[in-house]
Short mmCIF file of C-alpha atoms and ligand atoms in Angstrom, two decimals:
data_model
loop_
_atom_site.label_atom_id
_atom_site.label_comp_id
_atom_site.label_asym_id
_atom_site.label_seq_id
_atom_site.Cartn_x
_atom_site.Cartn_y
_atom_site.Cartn_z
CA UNK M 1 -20.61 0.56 8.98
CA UNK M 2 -20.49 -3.18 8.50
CA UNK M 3 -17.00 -3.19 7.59
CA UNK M 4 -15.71 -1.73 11.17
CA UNK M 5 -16.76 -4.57 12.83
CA UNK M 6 -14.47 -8.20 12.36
CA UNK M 7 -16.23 -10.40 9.56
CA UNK M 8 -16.95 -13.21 12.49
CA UNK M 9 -18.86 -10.80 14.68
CA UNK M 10 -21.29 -9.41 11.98
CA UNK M 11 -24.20 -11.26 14.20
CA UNK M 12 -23.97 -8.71 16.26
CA UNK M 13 -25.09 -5.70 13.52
CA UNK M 14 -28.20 -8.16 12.65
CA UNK M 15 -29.63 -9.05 16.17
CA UNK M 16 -32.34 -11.60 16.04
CA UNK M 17 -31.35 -12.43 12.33
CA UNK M 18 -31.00 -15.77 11.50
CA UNK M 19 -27.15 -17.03 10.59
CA UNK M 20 -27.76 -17.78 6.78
CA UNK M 21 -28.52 -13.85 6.64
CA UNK M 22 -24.92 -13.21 8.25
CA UNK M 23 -23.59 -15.43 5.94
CA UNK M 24 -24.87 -13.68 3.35
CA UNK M 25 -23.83 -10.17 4.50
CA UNK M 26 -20.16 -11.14 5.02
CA UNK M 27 -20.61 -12.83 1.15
CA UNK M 28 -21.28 -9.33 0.20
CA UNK M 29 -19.01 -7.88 2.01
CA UNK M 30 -16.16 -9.64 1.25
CA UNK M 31 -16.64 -11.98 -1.54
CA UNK M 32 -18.63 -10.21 -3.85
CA UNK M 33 -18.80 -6.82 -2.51
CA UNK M 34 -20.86 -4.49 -3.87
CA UNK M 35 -20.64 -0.76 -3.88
CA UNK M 36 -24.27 0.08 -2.59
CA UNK M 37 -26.12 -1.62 0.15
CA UNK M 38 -28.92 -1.61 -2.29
CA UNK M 39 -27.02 -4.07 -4.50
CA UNK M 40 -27.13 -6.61 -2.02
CA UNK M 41 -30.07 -7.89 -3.05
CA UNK M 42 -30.77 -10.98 -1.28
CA UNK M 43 -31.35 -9.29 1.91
CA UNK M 44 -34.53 -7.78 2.66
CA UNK M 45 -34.84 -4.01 2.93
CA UNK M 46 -35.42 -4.04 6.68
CA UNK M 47 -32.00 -6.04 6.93
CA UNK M 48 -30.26 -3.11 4.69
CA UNK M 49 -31.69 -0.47 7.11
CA UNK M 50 -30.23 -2.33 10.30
CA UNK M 51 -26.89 -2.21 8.41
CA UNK M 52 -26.64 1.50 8.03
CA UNK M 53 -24.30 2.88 5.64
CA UNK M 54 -21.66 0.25 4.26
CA UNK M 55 -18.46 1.89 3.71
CA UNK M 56 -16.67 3.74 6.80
CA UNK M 57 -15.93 6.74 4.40
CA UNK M 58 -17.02 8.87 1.80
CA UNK M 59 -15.93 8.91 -1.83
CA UNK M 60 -14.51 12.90 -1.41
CA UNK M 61 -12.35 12.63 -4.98
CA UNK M 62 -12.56 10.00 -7.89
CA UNK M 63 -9.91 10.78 -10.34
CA UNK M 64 -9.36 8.92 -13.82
CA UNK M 65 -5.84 8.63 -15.62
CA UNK M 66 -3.97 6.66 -18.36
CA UNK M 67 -6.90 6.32 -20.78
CA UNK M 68 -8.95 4.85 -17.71
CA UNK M 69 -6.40 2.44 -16.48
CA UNK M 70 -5.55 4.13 -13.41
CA UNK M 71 -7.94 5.02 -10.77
CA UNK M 72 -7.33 7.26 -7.58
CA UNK M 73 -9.76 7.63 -4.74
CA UNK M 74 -9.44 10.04 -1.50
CA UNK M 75 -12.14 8.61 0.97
CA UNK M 76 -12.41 10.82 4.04
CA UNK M 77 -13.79 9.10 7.55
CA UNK M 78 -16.53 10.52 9.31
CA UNK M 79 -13.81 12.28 12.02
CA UNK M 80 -11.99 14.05 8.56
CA UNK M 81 -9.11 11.45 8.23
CA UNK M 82 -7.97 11.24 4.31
CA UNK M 83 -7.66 7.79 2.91
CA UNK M 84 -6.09 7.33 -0.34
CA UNK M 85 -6.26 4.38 -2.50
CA UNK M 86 -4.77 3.95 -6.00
CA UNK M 87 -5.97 1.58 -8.52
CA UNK M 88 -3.98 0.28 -11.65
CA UNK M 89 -4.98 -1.90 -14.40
CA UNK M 90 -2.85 -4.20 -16.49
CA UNK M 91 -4.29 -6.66 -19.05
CA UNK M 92 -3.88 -9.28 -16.81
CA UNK M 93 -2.93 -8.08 -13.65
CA UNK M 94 -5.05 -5.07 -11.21
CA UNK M 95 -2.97 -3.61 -8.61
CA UNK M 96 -4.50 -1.90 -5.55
CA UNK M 97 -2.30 0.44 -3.55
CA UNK M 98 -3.81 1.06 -0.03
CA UNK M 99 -3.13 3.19 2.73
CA UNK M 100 -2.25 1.83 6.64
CA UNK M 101 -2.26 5.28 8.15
CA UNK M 102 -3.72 8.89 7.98
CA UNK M 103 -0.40 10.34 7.31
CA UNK M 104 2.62 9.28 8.80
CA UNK M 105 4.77 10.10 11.63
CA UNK M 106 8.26 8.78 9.69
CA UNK M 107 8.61 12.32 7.61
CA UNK M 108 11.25 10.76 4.71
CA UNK M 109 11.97 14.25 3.07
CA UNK M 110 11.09 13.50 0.25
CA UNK M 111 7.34 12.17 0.42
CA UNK M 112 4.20 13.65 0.51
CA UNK M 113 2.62 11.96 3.03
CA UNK M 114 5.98 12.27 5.55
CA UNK M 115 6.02 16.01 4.95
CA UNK M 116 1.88 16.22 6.34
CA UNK M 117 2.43 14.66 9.68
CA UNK M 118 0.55 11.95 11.27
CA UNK M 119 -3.17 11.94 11.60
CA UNK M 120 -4.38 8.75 12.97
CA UNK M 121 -3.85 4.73 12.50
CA UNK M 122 -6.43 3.59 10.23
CA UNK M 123 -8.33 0.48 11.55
CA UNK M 124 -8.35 -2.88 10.00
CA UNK M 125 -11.60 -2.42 8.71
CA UNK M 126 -11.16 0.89 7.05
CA UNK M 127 -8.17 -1.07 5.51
CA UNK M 128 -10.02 -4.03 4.59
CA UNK M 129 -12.64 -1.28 2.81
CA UNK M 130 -10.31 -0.13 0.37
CA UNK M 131 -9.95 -3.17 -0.85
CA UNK M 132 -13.52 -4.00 -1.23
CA UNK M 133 -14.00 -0.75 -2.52
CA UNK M 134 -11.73 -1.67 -5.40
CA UNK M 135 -13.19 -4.90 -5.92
CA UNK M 136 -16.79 -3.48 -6.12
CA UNK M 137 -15.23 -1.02 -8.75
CA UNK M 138 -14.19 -3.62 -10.72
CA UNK M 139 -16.75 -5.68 -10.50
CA UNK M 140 -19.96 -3.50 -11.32
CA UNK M 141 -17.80 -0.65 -13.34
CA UNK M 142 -14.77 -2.18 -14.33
CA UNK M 143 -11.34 -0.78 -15.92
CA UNK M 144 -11.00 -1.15 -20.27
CA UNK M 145 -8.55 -4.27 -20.44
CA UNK M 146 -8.20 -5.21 -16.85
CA UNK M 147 -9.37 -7.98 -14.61
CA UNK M 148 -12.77 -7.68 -12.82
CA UNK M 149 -11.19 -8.36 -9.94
CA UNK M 150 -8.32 -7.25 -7.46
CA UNK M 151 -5.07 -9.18 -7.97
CA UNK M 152 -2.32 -7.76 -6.23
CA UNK M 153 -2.66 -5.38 -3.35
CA UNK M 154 0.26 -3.01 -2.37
CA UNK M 155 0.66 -0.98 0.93
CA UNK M 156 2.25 1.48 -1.24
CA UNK M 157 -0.43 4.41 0.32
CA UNK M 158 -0.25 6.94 2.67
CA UNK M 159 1.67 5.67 6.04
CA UNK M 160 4.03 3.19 7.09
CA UNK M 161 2.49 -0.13 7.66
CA UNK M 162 4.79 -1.94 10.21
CA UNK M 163 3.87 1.35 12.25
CA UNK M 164 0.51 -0.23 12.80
CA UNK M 165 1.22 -3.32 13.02
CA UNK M 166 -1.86 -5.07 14.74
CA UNK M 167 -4.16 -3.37 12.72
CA UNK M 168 -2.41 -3.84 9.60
CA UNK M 169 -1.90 -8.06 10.69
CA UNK M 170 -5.71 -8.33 10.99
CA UNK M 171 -6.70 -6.56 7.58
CA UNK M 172 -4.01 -8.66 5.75
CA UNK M 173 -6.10 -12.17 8.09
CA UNK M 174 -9.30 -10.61 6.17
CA UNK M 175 -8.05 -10.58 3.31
CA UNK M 176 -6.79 -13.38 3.22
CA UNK M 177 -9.14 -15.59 5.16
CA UNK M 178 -12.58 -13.95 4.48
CA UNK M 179 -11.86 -12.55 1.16
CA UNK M 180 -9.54 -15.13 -0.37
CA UNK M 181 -6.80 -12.91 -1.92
CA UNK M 182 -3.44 -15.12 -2.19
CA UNK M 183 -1.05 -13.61 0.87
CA UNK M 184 1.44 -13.62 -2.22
CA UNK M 185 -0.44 -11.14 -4.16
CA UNK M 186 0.02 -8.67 -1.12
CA UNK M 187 3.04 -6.84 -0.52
CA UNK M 188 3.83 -4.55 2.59
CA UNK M 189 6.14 -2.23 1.93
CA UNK M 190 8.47 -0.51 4.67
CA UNK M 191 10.62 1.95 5.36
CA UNK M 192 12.43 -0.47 7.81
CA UNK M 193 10.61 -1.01 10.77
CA UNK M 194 12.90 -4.43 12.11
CA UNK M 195 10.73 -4.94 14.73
CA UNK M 196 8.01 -5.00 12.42
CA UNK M 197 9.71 -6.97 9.96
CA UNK M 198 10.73 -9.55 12.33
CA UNK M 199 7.18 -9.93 13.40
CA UNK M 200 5.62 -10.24 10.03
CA UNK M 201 8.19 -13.05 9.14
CA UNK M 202 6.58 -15.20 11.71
CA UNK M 203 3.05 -14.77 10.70
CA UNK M 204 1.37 -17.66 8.81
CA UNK M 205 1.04 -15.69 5.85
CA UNK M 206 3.31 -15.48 3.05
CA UNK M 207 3.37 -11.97 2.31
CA UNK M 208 5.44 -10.30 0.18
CA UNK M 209 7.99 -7.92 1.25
CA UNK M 210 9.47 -4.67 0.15
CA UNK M 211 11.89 -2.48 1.38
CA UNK M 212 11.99 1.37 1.10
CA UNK M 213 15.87 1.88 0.67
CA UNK M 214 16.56 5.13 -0.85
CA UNK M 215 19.83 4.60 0.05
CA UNK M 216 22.93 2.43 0.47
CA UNK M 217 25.23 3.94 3.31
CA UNK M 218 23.93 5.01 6.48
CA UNK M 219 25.05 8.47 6.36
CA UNK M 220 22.91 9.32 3.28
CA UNK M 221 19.73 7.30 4.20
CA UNK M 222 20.26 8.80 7.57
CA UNK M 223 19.37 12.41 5.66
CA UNK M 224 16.38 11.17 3.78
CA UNK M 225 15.07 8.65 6.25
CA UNK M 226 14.96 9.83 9.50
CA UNK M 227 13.84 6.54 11.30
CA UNK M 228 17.41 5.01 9.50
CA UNK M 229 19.12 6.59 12.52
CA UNK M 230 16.98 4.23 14.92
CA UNK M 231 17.02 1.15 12.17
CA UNK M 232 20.61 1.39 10.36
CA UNK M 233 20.98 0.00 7.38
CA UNK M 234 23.37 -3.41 8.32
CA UNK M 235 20.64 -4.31 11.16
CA UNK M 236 17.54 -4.04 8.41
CA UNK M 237 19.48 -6.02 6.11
CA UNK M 238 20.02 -8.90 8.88
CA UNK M 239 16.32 -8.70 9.36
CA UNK M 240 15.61 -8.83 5.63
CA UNK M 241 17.74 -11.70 5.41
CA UNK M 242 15.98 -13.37 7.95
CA UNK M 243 12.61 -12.84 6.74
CA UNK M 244 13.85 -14.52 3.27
CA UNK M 245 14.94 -17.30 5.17
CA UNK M 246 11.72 -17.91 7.09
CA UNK M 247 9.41 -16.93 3.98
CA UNK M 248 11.19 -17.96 0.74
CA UNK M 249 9.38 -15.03 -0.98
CA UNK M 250 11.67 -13.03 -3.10
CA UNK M 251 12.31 -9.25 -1.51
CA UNK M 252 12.39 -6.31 -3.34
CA UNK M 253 13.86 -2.79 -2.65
CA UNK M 254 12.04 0.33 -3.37
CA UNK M 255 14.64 2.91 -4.51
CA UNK M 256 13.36 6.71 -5.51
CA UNK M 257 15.67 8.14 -7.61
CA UNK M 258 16.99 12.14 -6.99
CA UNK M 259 19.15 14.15 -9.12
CA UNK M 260 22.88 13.85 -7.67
CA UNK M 261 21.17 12.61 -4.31
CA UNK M 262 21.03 8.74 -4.48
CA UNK M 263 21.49 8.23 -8.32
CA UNK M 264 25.42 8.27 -8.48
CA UNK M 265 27.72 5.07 -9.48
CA UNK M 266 29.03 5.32 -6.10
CA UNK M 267 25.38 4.24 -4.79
CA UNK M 268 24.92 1.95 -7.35
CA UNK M 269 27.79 0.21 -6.34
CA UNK M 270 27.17 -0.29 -2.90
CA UNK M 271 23.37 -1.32 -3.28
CA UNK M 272 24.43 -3.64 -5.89
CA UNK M 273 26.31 -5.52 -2.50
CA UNK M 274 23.47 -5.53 -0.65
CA UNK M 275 20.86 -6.55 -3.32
CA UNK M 276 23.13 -9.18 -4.16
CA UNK M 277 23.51 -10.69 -0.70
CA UNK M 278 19.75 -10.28 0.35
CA UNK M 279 18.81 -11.98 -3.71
CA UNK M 280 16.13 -8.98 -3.98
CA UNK M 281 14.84 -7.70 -6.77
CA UNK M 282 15.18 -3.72 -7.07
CA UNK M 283 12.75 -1.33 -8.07
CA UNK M 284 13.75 2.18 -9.45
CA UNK M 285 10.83 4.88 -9.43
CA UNK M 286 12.05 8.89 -10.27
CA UNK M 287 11.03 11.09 -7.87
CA UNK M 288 7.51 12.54 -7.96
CA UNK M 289 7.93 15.78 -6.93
CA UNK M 290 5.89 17.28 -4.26
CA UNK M 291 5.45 21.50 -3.58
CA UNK M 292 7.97 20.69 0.06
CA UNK M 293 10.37 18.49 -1.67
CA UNK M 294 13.96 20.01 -1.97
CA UNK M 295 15.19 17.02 -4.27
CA UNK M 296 14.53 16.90 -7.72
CA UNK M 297 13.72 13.66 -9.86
CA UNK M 298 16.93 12.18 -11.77
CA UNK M 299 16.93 12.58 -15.42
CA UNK M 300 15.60 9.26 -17.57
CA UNK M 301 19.18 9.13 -18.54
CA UNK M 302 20.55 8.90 -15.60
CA UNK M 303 18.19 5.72 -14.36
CA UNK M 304 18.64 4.33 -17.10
CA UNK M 305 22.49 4.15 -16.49
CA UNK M 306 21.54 3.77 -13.09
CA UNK M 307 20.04 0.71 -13.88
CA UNK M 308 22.73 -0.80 -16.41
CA UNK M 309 24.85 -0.70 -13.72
CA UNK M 310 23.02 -2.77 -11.30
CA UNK M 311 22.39 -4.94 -14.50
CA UNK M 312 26.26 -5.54 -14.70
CA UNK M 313 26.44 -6.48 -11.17
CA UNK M 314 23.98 -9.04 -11.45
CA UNK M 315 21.50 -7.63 -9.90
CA UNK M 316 17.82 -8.08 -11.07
CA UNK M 317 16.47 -4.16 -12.05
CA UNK M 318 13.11 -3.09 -13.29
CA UNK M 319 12.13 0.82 -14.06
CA UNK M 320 8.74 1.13 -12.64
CA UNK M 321 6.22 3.21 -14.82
CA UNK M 322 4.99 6.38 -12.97
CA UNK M 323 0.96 5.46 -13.58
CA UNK M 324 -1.28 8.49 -12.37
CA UNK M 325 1.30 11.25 -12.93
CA UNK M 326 -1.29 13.69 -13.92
CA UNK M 327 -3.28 12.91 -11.54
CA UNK M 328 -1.05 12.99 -8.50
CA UNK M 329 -0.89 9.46 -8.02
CA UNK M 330 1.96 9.21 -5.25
CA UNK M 331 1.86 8.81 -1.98
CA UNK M 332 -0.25 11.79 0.15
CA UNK M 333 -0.04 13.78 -2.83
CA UNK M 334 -4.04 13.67 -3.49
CA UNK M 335 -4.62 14.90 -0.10
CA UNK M 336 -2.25 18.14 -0.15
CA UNK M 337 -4.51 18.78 -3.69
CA UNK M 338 -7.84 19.19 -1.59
CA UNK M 339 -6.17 21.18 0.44
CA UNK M 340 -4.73 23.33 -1.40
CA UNK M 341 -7.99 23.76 -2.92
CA UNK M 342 -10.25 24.45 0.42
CA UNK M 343 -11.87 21.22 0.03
CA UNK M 344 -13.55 20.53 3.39
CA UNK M 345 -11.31 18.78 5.49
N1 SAH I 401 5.78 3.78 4.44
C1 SAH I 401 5.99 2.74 3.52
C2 SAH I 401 4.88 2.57 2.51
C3 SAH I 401 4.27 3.81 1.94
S1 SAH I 401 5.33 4.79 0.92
C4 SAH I 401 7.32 2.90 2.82
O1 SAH I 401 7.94 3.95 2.95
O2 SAH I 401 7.74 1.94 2.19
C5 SAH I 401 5.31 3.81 -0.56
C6 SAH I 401 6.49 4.05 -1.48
O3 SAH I 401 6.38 5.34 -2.10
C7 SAH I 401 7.83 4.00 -0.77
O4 SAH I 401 8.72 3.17 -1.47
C8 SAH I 401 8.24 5.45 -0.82
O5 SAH I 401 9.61 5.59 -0.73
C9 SAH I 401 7.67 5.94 -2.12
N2 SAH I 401 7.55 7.39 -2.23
C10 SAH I 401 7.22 8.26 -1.26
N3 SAH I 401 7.22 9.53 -1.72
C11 SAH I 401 7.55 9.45 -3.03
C12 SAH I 401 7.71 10.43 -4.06
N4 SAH I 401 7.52 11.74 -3.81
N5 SAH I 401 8.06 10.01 -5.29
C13 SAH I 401 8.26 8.69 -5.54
N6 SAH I 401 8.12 7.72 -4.61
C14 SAH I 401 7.77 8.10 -3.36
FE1 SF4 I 402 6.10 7.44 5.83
FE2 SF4 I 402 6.76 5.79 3.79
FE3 SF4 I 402 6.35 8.42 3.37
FE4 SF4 I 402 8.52 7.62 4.72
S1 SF4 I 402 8.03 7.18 2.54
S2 SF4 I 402 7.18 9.34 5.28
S3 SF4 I 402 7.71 5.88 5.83
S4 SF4 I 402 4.84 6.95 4.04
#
């Protein structure tokens, strides 16, 4: 499983080969990757067989949404950990949402993948995969309207990325370095991890960052983000601040709207202060419901006003679209599906 081992090392899968045929393995791989072995097909058949099988999981679900323009994928790893990737097409623009972890250990009340648990840390490599995964997709299948390649990548999946940090710094160097994706085309997005955050500012990489708010006083994020009582909110805004300073890249903060939970003028008002001071950018999605979640999703009305009223503050405010509805599309929700239907786990 070529893609478990770090692109530099691949000599050691093709013992005795000569370099030019590692050099072309890592250009399938990573530049033009390729979604069967057999496709690589500048490397002789005995070469394929040394490889073994390419991708470090199996395809267990492939669902299709939005006329085609949304594409969902629950891999499973050979020891039964779910992956879940999410693919969206734009006319100009394809978005990849990847996962960092097999669940997650953070359990924000109102998410999918929080209410499951933790399962494992996935490696860098099963990271990296997704991504080539997607970029194999688009290049030999493709999406109607959409780029043939991957343009943005989101770590908008299952898990909380700054939770795994190592692993997730090396995937993001592949990507990068081997692959070639711009670092600003990838955003990590937390739930507030400072250390993490503080970390990730001093990598060479300019990343984009976003930040999983939810809420704009401690004692309510405190109720729907557990880790807030560990991270408070005025600390994770110093550290946010900092990594603007370091970076330049323009923050943003996620913000999941609930029904009388975190959509009321009063929190408008206070998270128009802090988007203000940190100069981020702030994301409203409604709720997705999942079969745990007490909280409902606030009313189309209601973010609208929502967001007129960060508008008035000066705040910059964009509605997100909720791609892949039908099909589940948020975080961990894929995964409680096969279970629910006695898929083999
Ligand atoms: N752990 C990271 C990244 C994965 S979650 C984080 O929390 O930022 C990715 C995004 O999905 C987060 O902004 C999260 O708040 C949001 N999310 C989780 N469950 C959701 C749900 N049921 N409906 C809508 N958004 C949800
Ligand atoms: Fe983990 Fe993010 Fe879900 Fe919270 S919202 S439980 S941090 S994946």
């Amino acid at each position: 499983m070529p893609y478990l081992t770090a692109p530099e090392d691949l000599g050691e899968l093709l013992d005795g080969e000569p370099g030019y045929r590692i050099d072309q393995l890592r250009h399938w791989l990573y530049r033009t990757p390729v979604l069967s072995g057999e496709d690589m097909t500048n490397l002789p058949g005995a070469v394929r067989q040394k490889l073994g099988r390419i991708w470090p999981f199996d395809v267990e679900m492939e669902q299709s949404a939005d006329g085609g323009t949304t594409r969902k994928w629950l891999f499973r790893a050979p020891d039964g950990a779910a992956i879940e990737a999410v693919l969206m097409g734009y006319p100009r623009r394809a978005t990849l949402c990847i996962s960092s972890q097999a669940g997650c250990a953070l359990g924000c009340t109102f998410c999918a993948t929080g209410q499951f648990g933790f399962e494992r840390h996935l490696e860098a490599g099963e990271i990296m995969a997704q991504v080539a995964y997607a970029q194999a997709f688009l290049r030999q299948i493709g999406m109607p309207g959409t780029p043939d390649h991957v343009t943005n990548v989101v770590f908008m999946g299952m898990g909380e990325p700054l939770a795994n940090y190592d692993r997730v710094r090396e995937a993001i160097r592949r990507m990068v370095e081997v692959m070639g994706l711009s670092a600003r085309s990838i955003t990590v997005s937390t739930v507030g991890m400072i250390p993490g955050i503080r970390r990730l500012a001093e990598e060479p990489w300019p990343v984009s960052l976003a930040i999983s708010l939810h809420a704009a006083d401690d004692e309510l994020r405190s109720t729907l983000v557990p880790i807030n009582r560990r991270y408070p909110l005025q600390e994770l805004e110093a550290a946010a601040a900092d990594f603007f300073e370091k970076k330049r890249r323009r923050l943003s903060i996620e913000w999941t709207m609930m029904e009388n939970v975190n959509d009321t003028l009063d929190q408008a008002v206070k998270l128009a202060v802090i988007a203000r001071r940190l100069r981020a950018h702030v994301n409203l999605i409604a709720l997705n419901p999942t079969p745990l979640t007490r909280e409902r999703a606030s009313s189309r009305t209601a973010i609208e006003a929502f967001a007129r009223e960060l508008g008035q503050r000066g705040v910059n405010v964009t509605i997100r679209d909720t791609r892949g509805r039908d099909i589940d599309a948020a975080c961990g929700q894929l995964r409680l599906l096969a279970g629910k239907r006695g898929l083999t786990v």
